[in-house]
Coordinates of C-alpha atoms in Angstrom, one line a residue:
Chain V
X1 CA 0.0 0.0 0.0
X2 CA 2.9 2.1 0.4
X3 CA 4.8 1.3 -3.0
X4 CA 4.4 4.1 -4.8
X5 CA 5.6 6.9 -1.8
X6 CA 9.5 7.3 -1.4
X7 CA 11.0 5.7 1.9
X8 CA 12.8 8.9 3.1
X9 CA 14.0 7.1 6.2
X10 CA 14.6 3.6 7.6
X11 CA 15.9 1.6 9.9
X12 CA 15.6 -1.4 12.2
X13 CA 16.0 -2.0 16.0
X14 CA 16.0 -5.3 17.7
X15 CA 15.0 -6.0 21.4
X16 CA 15.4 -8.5 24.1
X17 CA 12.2 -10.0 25.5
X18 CA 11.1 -11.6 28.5
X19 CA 13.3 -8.5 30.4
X20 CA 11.9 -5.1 31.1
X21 CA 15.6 -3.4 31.2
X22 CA 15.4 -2.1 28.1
X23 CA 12.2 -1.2 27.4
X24 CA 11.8 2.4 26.2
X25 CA 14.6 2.4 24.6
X26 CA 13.9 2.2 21.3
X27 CA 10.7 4.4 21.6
X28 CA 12.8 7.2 22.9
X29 CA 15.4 6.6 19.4
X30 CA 11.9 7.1 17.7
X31 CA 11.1 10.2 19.1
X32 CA 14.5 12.0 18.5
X33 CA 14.4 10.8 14.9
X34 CA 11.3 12.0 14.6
X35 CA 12.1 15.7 16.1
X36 CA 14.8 16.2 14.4
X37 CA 13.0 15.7 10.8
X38 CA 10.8 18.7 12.2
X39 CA 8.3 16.6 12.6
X40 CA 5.0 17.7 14.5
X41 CA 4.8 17.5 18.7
X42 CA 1.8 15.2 18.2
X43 CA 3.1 13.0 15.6
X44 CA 6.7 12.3 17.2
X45 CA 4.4 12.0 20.4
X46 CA 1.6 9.5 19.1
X47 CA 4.6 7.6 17.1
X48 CA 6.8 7.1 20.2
X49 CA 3.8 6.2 22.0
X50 CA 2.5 3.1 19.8
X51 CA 6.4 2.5 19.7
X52 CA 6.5 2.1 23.2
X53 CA 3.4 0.1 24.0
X54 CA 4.8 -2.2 21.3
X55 CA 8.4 -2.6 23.0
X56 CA 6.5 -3.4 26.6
X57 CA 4.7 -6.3 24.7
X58 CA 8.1 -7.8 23.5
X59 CA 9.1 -7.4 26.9
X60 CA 6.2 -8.7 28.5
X61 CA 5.6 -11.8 26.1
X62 CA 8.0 -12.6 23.5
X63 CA 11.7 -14.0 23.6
X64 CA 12.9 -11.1 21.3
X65 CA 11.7 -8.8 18.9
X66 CA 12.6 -6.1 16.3
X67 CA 10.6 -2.5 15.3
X68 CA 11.1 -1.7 11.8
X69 CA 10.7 2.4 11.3
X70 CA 9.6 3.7 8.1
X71 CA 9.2 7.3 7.3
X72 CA 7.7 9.0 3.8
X73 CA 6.7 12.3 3.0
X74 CA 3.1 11.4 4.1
X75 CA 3.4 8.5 7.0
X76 CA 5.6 6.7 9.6
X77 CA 5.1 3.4 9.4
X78 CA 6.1 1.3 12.5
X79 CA 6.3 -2.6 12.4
X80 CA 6.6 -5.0 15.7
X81 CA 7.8 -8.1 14.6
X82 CA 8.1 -10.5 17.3
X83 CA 9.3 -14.5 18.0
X84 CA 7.4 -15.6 21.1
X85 CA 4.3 -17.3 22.6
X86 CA 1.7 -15.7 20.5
X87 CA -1.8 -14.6 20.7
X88 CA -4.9 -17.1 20.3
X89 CA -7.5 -14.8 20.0
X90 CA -6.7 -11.2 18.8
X91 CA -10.5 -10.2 19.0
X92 CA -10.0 -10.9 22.9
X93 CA -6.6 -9.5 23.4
X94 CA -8.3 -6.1 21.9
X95 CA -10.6 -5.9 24.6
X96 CA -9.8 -3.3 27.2
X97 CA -9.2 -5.0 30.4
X98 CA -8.4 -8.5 29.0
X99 CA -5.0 -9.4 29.9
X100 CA -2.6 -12.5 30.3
X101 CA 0.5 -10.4 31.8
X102 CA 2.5 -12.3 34.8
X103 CA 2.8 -10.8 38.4
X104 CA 6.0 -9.2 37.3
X105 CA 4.8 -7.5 33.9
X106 CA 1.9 -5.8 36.7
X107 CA 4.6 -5.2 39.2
X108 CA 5.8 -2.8 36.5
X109 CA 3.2 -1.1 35.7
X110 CA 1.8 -2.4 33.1
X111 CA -0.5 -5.6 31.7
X112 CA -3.6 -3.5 32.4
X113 CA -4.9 -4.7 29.2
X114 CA -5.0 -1.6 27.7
X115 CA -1.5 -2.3 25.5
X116 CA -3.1 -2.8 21.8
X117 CA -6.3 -0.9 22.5
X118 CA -4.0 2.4 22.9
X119 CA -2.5 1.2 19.7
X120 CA -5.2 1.1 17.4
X121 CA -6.3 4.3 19.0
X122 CA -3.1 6.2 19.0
X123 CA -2.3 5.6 15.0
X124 CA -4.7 6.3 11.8
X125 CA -4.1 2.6 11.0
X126 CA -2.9 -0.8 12.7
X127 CA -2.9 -4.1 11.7
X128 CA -2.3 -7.6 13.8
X129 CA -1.7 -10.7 12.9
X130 CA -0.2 -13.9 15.2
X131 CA 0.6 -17.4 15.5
X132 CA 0.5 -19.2 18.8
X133 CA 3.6 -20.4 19.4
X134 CA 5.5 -18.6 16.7
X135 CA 4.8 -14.7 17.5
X136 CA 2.9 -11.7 16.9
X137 CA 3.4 -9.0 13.7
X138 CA 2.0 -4.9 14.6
X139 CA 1.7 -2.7 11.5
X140 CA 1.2 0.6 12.8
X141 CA 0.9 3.9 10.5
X142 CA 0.5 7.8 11.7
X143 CA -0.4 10.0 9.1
X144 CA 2.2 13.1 9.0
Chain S
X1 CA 1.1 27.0 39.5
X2 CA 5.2 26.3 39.0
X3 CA 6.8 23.5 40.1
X4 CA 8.2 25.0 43.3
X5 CA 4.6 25.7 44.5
X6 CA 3.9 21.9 43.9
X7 CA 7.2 20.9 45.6
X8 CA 6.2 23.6 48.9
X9 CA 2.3 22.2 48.9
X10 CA 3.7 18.6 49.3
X11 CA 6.9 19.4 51.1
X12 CA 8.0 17.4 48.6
X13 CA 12.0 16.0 48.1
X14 CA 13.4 16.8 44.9
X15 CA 15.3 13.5 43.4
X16 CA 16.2 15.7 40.2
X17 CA 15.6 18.8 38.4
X18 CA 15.9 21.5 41.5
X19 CA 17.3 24.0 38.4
X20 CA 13.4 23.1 36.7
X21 CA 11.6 24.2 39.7
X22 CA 10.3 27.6 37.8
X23 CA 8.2 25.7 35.3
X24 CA 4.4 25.8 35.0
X25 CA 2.2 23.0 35.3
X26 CA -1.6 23.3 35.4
X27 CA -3.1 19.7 35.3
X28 CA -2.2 16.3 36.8
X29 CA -2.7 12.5 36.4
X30 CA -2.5 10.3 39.0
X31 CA -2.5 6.1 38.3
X32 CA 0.0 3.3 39.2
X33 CA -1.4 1.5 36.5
X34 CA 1.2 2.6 33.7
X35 CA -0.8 1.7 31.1
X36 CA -3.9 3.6 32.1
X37 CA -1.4 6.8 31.9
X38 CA 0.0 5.9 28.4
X39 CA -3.8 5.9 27.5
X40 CA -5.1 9.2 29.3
X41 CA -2.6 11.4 30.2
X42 CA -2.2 14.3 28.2
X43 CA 1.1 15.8 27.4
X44 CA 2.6 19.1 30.2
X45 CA 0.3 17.4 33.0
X46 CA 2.1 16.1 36.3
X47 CA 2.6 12.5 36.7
X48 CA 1.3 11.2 40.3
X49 CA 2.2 7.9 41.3
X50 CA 3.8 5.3 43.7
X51 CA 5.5 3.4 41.3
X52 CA 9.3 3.7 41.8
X53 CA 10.8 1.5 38.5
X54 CA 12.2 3.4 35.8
X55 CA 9.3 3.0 33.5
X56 CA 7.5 5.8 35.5
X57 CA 10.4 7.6 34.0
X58 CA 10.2 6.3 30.3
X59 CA 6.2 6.4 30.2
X60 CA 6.6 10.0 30.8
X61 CA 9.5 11.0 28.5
X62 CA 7.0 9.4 25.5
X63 CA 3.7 11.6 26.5
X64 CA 6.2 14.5 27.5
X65 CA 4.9 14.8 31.2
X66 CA 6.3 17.7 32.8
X67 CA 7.3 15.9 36.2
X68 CA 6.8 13.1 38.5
X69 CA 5.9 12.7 41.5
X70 CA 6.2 9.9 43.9
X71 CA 3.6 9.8 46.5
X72 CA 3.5 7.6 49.9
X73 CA 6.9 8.4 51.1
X74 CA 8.4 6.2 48.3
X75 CA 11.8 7.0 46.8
X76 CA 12.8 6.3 43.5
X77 CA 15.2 3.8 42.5
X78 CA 18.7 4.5 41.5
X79 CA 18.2 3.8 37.9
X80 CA 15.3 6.0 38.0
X81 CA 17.3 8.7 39.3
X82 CA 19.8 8.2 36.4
X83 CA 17.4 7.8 33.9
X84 CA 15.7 10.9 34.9
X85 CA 18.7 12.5 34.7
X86 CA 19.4 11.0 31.2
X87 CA 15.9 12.2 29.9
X88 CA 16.0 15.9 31.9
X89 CA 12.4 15.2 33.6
X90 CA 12.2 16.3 37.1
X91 CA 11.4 13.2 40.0
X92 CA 9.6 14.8 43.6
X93 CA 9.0 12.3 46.1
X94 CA 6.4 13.5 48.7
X95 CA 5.1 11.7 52.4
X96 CA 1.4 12.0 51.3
X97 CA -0.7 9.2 49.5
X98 CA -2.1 9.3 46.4
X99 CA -5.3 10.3 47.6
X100 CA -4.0 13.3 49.7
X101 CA -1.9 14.9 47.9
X102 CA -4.2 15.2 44.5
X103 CA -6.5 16.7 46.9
X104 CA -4.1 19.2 48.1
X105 CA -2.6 20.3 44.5
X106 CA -6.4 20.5 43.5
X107 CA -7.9 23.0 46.1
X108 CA -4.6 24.8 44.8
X109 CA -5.9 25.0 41.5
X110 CA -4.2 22.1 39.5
X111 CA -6.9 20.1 37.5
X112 CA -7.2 16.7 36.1
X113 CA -5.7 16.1 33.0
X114 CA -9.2 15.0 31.6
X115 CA -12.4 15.1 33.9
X116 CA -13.7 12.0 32.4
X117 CA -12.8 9.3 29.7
X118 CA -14.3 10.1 26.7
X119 CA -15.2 7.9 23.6
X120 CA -13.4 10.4 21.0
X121 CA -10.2 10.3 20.0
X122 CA -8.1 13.0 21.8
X123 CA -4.4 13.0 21.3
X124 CA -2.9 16.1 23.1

């Protein structure tokens, strides 16, 4: 859907999962990219948000993961590519409130069950897909 | 009201960012629940919490919360501190709960970020 628009900027981070000691990281790599193409407050903030959620999910469920950052003159496309446990029903793991997060994952602040809820309502765009057992893919786009 | 007021309402410690102490902040959120703040808390407001992990630290660097603050006597973690430090956002730590100390900053004049969830899509 995106062939036709020039890739200004790309690139690729990877992340550890099962381990909250990174997380942020690459959100916050995101952002600066973002602000120093001059991009708007609200985009940089929206994209480093849906970023972020994405990089607590690797942490929380997955054994590791990369986000794939796309930028054209229109959109910033953000991708969440992950090798872990999986989601069995996506429809479910929408719901606000549903949540399979550990003691520890809550002990941080997080597994509210509000993770890929914020997603979907923090870009113009998101897609999920997921095998149990294999992992989980997030496409993620915010209009510029 | 600036920062300092907040700090002298609370008698509140400052972890880091005494030289940000002159900044204005006019509305707060207050959760321990990090996702509920990545989901409501709109960007400037104060960040009110008894979470001490350095996520309370990242969460607010992405929705570009103006400071945190620790309630319930509760002092931040060492790699909090640091990555405060790293991102420049001021930490206060103050003796009151949760429940106390909104009530204190709000008969001061600070507001809720949002007075109620709302169905549309908001994304200041």
């Amino acid at each position: 859907m995106i062939s036709h628009e020039t890739v200004i900027y790309e690139n690729s981070f990877s992340l550890e999962g099962r381990t909250f000691k990174n997380a942020g990281y690459i959100s916050r790599q995101v952002k600066t990219l973002l602000q120093r193409m001059k991009l708007s407050k609200e985009v940089a903030r929206r994209a480093a948000i849906v970023t972020y959620e994405a990089e607590i999910n690797i942490c929380s469920y997955a054994e590791r993961g990369k986000i794939i950052l796309q930028v054209t003159p229109k959109r910033i496309i953000i991708e969440a590519i992950d090798e872990g446990q999986g989601i069995a029903d996506i429809k479910l793991a929408m719901k606000e409130g549903y949540s399979t997060a550990t003691e520890k994952i809550r002990h941080m602040g997080f597994g509210a069950g509000m993770g890929l809820s914020n997603i979907k309502n923090f870009s113009d765009f998101f897609h999920i897909t997921s095998k149990v057992g294999k992992g989980t893919h997030l496409k993620m786009i915010i209009r510029i | 009201m600036t920062l300092r007021e907040v700090q002298e309402i609370l008698e509140a410690e400052v972890f880091f960012g005494h030289d940000q102490l002159g900044m204005e902040v006019k509305t707060a959120f207050g959760a321990d629940l990090m996702s509920d703040v990545l989901a409501f808390a709109k960007a400037g407001s104060l960040l009110l919490t008894g979470l001490t992990n350095p996520q309370i630290v990242r969460t607010s660097d992405v929705l570009d919360i103006a400071a945190i603050i620790i309630v319930r006597g509760k002092s931040p973690l060492p790699e909090t501190i640091r990555l405060a430090e790293e991102l420049n956002i001021p930490i206060l730590g103050t003796k009151y709960i949760l429940f106390e100390t909104v009530g204190r900053l709000y008969m001061k004049g600070i507001v809720g970020c949002i007075e109620k969830v709302s169905d549309k899509r908001d994304f200041s």
